[in-house]
Coordinates of C-alpha atoms and ligand atoms in Angstrom, one line a residue:
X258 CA 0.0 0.0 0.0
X259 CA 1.2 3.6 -1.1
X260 CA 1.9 6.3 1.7
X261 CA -1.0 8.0 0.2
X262 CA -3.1 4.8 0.7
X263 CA -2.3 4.2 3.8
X264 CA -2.5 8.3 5.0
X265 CA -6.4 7.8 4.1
X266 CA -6.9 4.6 6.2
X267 CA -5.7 5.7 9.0
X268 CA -6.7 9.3 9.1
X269 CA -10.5 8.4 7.9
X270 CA -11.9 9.6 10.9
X271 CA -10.5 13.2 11.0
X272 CA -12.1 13.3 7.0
X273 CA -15.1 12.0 8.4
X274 CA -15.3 15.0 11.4
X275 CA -14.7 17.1 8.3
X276 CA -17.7 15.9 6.6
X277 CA -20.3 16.5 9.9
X278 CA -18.8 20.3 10.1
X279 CA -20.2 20.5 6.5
X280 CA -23.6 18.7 7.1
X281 CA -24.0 20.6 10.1
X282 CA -24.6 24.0 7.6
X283 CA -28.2 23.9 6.3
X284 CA -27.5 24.7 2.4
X285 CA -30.9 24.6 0.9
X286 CA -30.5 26.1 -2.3
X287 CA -34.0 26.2 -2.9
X288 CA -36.3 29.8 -3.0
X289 CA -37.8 30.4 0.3
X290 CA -34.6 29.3 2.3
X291 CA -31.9 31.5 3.5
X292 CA -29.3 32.2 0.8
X293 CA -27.0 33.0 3.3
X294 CA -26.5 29.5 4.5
X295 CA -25.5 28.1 1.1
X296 CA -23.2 31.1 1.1
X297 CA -21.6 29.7 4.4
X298 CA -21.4 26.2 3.2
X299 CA -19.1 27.7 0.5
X300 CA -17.0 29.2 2.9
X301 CA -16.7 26.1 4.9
X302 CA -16.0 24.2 1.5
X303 CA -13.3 27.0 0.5
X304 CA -12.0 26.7 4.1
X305 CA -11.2 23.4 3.9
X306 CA -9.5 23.0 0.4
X307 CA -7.1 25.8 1.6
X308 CA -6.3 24.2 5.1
X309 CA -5.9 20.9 3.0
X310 CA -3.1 22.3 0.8
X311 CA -5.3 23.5 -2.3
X312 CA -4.4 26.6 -4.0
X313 CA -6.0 29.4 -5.5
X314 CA -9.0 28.9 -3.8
X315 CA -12.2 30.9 -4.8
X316 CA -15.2 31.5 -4.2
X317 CA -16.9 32.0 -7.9
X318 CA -20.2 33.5 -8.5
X319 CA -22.7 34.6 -11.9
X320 CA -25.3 37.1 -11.5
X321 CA -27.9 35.7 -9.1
X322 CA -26.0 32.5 -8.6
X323 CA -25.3 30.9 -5.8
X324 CA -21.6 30.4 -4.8
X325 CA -19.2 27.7 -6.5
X326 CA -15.9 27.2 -4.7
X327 CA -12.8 27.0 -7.0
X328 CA -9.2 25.6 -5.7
X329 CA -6.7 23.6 -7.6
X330 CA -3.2 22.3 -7.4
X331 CA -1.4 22.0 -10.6
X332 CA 2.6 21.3 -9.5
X333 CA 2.7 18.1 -11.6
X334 CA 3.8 19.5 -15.2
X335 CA 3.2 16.8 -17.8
X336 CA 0.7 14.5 -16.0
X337 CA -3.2 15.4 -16.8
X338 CA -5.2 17.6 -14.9
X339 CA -8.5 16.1 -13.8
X340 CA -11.4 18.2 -13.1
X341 CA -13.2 17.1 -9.7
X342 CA -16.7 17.8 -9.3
X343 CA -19.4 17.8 -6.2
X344 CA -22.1 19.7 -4.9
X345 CA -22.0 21.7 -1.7
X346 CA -25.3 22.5 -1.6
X347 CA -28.8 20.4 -0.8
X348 CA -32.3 19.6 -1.1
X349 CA -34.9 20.6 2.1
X350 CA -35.6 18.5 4.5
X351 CA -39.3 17.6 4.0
X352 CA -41.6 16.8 7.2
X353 CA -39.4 17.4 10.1
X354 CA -41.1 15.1 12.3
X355 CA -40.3 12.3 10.2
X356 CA -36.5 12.6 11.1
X357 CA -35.5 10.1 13.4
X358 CA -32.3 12.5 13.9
X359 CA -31.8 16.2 13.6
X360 CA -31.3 16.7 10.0
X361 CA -28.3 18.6 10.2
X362 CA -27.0 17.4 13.5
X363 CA -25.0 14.7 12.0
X364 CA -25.5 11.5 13.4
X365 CA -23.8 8.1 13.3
X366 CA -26.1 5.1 13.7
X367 CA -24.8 1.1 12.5
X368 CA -22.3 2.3 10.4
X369 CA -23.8 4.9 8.5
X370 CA -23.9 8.7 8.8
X371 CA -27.6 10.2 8.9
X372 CA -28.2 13.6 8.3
X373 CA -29.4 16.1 5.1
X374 CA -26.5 16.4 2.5
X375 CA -24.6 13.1 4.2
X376 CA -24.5 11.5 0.9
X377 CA -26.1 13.9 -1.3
X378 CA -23.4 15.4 -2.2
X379 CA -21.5 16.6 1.1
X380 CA -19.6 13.1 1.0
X381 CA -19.0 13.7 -2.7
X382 CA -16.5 16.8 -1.5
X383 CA -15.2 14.9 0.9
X384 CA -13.8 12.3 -1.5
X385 CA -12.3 14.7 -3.4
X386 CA -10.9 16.4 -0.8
X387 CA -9.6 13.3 1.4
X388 CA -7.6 11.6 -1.6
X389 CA -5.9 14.9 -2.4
X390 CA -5.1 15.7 1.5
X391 CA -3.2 12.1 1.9
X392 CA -1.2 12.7 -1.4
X393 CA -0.4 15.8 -0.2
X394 CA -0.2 15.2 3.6
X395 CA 1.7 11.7 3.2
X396 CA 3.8 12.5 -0.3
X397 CA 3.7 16.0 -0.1
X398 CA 2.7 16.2 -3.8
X399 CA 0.0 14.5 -5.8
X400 CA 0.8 12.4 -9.1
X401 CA -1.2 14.5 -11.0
X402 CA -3.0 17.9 -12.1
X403 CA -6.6 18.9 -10.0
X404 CA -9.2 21.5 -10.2
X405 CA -12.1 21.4 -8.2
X406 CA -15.3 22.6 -9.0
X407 CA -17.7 22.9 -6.2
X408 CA -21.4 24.2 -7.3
X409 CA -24.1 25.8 -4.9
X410 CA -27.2 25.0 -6.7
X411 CA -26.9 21.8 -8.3
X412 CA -30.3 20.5 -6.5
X413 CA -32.3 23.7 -8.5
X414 CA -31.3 22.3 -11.7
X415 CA -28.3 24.4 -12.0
X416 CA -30.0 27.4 -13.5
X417 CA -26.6 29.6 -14.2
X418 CA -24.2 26.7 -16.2
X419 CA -24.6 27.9 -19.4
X420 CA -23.5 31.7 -18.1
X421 CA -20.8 30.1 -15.8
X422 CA -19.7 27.9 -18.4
X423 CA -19.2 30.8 -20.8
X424 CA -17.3 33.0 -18.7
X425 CA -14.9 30.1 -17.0
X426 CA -14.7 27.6 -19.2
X427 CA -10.7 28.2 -19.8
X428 CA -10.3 28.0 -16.0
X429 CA -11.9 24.5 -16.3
X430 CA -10.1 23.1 -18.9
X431 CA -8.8 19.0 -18.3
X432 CA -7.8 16.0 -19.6
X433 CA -10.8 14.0 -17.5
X434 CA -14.0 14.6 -15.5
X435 CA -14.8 13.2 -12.5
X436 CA -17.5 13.3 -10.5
X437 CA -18.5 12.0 -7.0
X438 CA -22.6 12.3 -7.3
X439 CA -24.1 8.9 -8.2
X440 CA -24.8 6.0 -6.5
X441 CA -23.4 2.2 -6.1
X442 CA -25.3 -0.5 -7.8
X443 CA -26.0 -1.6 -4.4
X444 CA -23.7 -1.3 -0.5
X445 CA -20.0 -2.2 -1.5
X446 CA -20.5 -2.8 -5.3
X447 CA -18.0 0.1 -6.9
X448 CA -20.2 1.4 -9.7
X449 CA -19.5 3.6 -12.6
X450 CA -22.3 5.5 -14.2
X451 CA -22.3 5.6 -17.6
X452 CA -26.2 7.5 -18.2
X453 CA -28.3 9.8 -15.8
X454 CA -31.8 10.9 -17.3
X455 CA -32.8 14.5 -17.4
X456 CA -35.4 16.1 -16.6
X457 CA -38.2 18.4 -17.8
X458 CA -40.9 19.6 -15.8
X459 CA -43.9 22.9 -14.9
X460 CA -45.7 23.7 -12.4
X461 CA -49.8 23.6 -13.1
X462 CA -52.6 26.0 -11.2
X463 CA -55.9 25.1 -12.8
X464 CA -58.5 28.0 -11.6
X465 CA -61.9 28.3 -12.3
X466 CA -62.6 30.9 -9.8
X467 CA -62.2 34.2 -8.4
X468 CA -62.2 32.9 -4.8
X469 CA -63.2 30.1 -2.7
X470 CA -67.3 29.4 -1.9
X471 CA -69.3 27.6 0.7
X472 CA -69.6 24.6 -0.8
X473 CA -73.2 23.8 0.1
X474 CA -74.2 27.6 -1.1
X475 CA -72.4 26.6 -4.7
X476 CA -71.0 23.6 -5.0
X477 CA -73.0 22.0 -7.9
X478 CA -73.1 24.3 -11.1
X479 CA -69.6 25.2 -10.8
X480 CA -66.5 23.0 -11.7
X481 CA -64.7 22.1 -8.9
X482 CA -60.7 22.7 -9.9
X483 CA -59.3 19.9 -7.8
X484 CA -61.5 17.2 -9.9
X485 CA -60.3 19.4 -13.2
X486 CA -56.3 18.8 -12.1
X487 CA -56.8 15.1 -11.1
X488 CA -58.4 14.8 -14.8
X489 CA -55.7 16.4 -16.5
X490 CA -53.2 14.3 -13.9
X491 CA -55.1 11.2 -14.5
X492 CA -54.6 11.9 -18.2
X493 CA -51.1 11.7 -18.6
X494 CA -50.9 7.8 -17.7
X495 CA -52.9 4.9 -19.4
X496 CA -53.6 1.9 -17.0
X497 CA -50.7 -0.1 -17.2
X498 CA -48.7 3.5 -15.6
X499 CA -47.0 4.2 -19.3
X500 CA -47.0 8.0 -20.2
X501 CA -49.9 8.9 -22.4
X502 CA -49.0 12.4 -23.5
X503 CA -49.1 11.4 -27.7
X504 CA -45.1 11.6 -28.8
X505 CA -43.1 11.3 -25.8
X506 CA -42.1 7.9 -25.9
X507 CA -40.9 8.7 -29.8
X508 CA -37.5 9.4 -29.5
X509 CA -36.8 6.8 -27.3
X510 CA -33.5 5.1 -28.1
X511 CA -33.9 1.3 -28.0
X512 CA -31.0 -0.6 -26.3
X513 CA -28.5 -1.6 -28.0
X514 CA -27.7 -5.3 -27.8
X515 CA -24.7 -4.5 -25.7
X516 CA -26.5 -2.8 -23.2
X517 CA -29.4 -5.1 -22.7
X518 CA -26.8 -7.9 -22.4
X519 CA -25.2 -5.4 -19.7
X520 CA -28.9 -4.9 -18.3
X521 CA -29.2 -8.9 -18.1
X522 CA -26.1 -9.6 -16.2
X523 CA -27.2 -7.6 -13.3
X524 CA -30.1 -9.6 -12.5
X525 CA -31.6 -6.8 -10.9
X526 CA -35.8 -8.2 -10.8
X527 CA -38.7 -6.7 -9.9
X528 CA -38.8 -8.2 -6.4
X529 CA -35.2 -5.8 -5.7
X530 CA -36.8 -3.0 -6.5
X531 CA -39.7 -3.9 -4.5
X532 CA -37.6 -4.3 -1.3
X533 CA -35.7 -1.5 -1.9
X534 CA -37.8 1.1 -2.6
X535 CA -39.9 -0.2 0.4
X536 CA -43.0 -0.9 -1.5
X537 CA -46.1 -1.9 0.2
X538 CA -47.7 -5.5 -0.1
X539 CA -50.2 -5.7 -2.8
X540 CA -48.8 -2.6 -4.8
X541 CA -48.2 -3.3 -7.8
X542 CA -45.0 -3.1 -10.3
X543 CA -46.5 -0.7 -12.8
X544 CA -44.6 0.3 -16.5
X545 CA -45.3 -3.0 -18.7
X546 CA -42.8 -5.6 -19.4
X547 CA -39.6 -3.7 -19.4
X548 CA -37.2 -4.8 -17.0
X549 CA -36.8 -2.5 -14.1
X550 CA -33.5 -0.9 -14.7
X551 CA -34.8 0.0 -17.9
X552 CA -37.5 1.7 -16.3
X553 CA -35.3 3.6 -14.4
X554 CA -32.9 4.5 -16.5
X555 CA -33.6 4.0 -20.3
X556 CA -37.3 4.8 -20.3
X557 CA -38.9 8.3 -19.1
X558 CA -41.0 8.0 -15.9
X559 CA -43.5 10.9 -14.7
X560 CA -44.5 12.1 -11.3
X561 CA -46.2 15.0 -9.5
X562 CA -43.5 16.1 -7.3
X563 CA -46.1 17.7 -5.1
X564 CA -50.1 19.0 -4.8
X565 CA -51.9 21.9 -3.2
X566 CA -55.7 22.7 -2.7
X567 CA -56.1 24.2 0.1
X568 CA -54.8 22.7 3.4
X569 CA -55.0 19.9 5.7
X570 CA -54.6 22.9 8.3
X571 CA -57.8 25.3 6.6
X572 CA -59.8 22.4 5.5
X573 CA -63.5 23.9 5.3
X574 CA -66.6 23.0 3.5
X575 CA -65.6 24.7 0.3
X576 CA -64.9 24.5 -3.3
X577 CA -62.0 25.6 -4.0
X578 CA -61.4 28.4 -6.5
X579 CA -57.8 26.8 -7.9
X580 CA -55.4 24.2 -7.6
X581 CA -51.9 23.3 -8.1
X582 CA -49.3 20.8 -8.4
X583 CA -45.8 20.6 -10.3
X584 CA -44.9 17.8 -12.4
X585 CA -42.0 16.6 -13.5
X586 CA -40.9 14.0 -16.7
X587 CA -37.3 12.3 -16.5
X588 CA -36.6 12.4 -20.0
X589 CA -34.0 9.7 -21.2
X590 CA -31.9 9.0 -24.9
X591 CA -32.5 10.7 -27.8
X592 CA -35.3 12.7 -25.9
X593 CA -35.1 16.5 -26.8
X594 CA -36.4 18.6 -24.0
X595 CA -38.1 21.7 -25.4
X596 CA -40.2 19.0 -27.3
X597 CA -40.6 16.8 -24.5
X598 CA -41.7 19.8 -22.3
X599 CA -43.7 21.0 -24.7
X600 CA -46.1 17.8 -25.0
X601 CA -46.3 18.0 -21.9
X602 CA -47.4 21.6 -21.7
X603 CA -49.8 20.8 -24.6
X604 CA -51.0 17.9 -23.1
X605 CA -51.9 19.9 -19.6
X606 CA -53.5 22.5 -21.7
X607 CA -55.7 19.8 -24.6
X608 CA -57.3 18.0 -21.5
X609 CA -58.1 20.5 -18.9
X610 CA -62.2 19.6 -18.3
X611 CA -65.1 22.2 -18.4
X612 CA -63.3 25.3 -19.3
X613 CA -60.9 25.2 -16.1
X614 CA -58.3 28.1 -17.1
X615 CA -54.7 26.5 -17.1
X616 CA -51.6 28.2 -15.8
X617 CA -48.2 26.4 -16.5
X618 CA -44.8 27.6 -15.4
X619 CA -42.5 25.6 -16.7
X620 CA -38.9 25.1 -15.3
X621 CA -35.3 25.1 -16.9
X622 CA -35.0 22.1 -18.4
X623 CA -31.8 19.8 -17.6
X624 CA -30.6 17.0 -20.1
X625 CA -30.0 13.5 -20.1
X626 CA -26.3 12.4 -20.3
X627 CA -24.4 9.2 -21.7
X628 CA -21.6 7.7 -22.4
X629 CA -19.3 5.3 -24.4
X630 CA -17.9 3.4 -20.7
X631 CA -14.5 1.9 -23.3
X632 CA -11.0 3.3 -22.8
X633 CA -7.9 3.7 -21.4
X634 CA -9.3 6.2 -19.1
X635 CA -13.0 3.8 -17.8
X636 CA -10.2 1.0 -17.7
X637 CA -8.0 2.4 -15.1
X638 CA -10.9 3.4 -13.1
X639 CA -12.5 0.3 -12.9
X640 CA -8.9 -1.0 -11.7
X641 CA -8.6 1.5 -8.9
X642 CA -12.1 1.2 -7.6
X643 CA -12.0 -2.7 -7.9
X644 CA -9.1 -2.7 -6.1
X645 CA -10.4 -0.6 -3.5
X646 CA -13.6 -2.4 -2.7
X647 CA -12.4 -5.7 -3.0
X648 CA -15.0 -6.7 -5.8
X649 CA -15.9 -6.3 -9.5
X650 CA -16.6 -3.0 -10.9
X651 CA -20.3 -2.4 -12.5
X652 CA -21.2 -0.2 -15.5
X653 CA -24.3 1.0 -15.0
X654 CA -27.3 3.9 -15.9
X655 CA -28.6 6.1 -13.0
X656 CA -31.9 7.2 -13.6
X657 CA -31.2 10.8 -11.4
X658 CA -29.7 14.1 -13.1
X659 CA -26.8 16.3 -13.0
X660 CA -27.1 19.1 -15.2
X661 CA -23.3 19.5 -15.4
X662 CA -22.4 16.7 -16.8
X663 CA -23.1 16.8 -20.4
X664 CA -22.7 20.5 -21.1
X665 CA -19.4 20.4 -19.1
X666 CA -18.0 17.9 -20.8
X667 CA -19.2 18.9 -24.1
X668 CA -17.3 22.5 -23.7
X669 CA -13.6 21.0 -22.4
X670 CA -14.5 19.0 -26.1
X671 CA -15.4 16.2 -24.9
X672 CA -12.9 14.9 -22.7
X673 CA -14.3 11.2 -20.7
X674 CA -16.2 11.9 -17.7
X675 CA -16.0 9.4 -14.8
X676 CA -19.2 9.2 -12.3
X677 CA -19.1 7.6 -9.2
X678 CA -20.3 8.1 -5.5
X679 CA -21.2 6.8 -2.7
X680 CA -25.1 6.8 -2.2
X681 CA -26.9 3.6 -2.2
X682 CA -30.2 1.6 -2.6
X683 CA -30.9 2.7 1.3
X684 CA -29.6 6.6 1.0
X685 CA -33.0 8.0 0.7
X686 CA -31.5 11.1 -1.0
X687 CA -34.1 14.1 -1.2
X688 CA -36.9 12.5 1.6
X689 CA -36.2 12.3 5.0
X690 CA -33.8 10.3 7.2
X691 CA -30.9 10.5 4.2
X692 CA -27.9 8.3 5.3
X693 CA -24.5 7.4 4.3
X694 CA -22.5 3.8 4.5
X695 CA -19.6 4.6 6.1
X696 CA -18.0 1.8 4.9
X697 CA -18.7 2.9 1.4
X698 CA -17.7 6.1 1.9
X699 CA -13.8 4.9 3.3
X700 CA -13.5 2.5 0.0
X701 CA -14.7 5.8 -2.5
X702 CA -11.6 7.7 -1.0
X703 CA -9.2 5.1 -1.2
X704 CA -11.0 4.7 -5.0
X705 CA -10.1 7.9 -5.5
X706 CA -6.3 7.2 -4.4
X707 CA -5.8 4.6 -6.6
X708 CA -7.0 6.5 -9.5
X709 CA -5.2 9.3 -9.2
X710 CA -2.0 6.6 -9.5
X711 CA -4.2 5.2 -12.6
X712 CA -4.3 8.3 -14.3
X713 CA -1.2 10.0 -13.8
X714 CA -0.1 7.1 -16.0
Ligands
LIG863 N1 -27.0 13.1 -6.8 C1 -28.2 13.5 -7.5 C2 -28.3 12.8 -8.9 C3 -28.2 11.3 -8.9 C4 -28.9 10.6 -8.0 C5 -27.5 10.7 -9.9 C6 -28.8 9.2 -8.0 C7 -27.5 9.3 -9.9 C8 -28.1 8.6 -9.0 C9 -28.3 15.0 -7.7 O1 -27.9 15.7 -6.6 C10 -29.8 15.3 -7.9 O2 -30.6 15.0 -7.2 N2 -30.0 16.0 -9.0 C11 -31.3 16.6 -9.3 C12 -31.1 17.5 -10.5 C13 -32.4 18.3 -10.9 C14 -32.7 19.4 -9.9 C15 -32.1 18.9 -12.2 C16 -32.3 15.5 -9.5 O3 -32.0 14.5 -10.1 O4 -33.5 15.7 -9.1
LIG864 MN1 -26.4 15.3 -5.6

């Protein structure tokens, strides 16, 4: 075992203190939470990179962005520079009361780390940041040529990349992409990602009324808009849960015979995904015959991220004079998104019952991503994460988004971009109670060790 190897064995619990000063900063990059906070989750980040021995750090910003942290370290004159990506900022917490633990008072329960941001993507910077510290700490120099890129609004679709992009996109320039977002095929199976969907989606308020009335005084003649918006929902899924907006399944690229093979050797079945998305008895697997990774990857799925007619809280005998919800479609290969977005706007519109007035707000779009997993560069890093968890590699798709990815990789002209992470089947990323493996996350920094040793090469 290298110095550097061995550094990040035995100082994995100082990286792991590191980690809960992070989580402990509620960055919610979301509207309606304190920008402020994201802000100091930057600072944090930037702290650390410069007490670790990174240089030039920054603390980058675009008009009305939130805060990306820059640092690099570029003292090896020959070897490749690889451009390390994570996310310091995260998704809200959702029903407070469902937290076993304080969201952001990190908390370490049978060997995993439970808090908001743990895995998603705090852990991700941490990765990064651990590998480079026990080059630098044990070796006093790294093999190779970093960057880091550290983004502040990842989990709001990264609304300022293509303005960022423009204006730093020399800054950024590398031989190789990686980035510490994705998840493991399951606890201690090293996975590369080779596809993430992407993701269109609009917020709906269907209104039929200037305000709410007694519902015995009116109800009757009048359209009730909750029943109009659970038509229009109802609409856009046939009964075996397929999307039925006319189109959107059109430019869906069929696997190739490679990548069903690929699908096949996984033997991930029905009755996996079952157990580990905690479905109830009885409820059905819904989709048609596809098999499941396929579903979640390879085809587009649809769901209304959340619903609003009045509240539980002001529930009176009324009809209601609007409703809303927001919907989202994750679109998949060859799927263009201003079409895909737009069936579904048209689609909202074409079926909204009895006149109901339809409002749609439509969000930035993000795209799908994917990849050719074949070369010198997917080769070492299947070495240096086998090596490190003590089993096989797997090549798989990921059915989540990060904006970043394709556009990124597009403008450094298309150099290879390695995805992998440490959030599991059990991480519960974005709903409440989100945990890490611990176990998982010690192997992902050694991983990153070994392929720093990998590429230099
Ligand atoms: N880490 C996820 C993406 C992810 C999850 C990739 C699981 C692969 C496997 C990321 O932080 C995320 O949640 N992204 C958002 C992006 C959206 C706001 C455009 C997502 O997928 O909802
Ligand atoms: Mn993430």
């Amino acid at each position: 075992m290298s110095d550097a190897a061995q550094f990040a064995e035995a100082h994995f619990s100082e990286y792991l203190e590191k980690l809960k000063n992070l989580v402990r900063i509620p960055s919610i990059s979301f509207d309606g939470f304190p920008p402020e906070e994201v802000k100091r989750s930057a600072e944090a980040t930037a702290k650390l990179l410069r007490e670790e021995g990174l240089e030039n750090v920054e603390i980058l910003s675009i008009e009305g962005s939130h805060p990306y942290v820059y640092a690099d370290w570029l003292h090896a004159p020959g070897k490749p520079t690889l451009l390390l990506y994570a996310h310091h900022d995260v998704q809200p917490v959702g029903r407070e009361e469902v937290w076993k633990t304080p969201p952001f008072e990190p908390t370490e329960k049978e060997g995993r780390l439970y808090a908001r941001g743990s895995a998603d993507d705090k852990a991700g910077i941490i990765v990064h940041v651990a590998a480079i510290a026990a080059y630098l700490r044990a070796q006093k120099k790294l093999p190779l040529n970093v960057k880091l890129m550290i983004e502040g609004e990842e989990e709001i679709g990264s609304l300022h990349l293509e303005p960022f992009l423009k204006q730093y996109q020399k800054k950024f320039q590398a031989d190789v992409i990686v980035i510490t977002d994705t998840g493991n095929f399951d606890v201690g199976v090293p996975t590369i990602t080779n596809s993430l969907r992407g993701i269109v989606a609009t917020e709906v308020t269907v209104k039929v009324m200037d305000h709410p009335l007694h519902s015995g005084s009116w109800g009757g003649p009048g359209p009730d808009p909750v029943i109009a918006l659970s038509k229009i929902i109802a609409s856009l899924v046939d009964d075996e849960g397929k999307i039925a907006i006319p189109g959107i399944y059109d430019e869906v690229l069929p696997l190739s015979p490679v990548e069903q093979k690929s699908i096949e050797s996984l033997s991930y079945t029905d009755a996996i995904y079952r157990q580990q998305a905690f479905l109830l008895d009885g409820v059905e697997i819904i989709g048609g015959e596809a098999p499941p990774l396929k579903k979640l990857y390879r085809l587009p799925s649809l769901s209304v991220n959340a619903i609003q007619a009045s509240s539980r809280k002001n529930m009176a005998n009324i009809v209601n004079d609007s409703a809303w919800c927001k919907i989202g479609i994750r679109t998949v290969p060859n799927m263009n998104a201003d079409r895909s977005l737009k069936l579904l706007c048209d689609h909202l519109k074409r079926t909204a019952p009895w006149g109901a007035h339809v409002i749609l707000e439509p969000e930035h779009t993000a795209p799908w991503w994917t990849t050719n997993p074949e070369g010198p560069v997917f080769d070492k890093a299947r070495k240096a994460l086998t090596e490190a968890f003590g089993r096989e590699c797997v090549v798989m798709g990921q059915g989540g988004t990060i904006p970043f990815v394709g556009p990124f990789s597009e403008a450094l002209g298309g150099v290879p971009a390695l995805l992998i992470g440490v959030e599991d089947p059990y991480t519960n990323a974005h709903s409440e109670n989100e945990s890490l493996h611990l176990g998982d996350l010690k192997k992902a920094i050694l991983a990153a060790v070994y392929l720093y040793r990998e590429l230099a090469d």
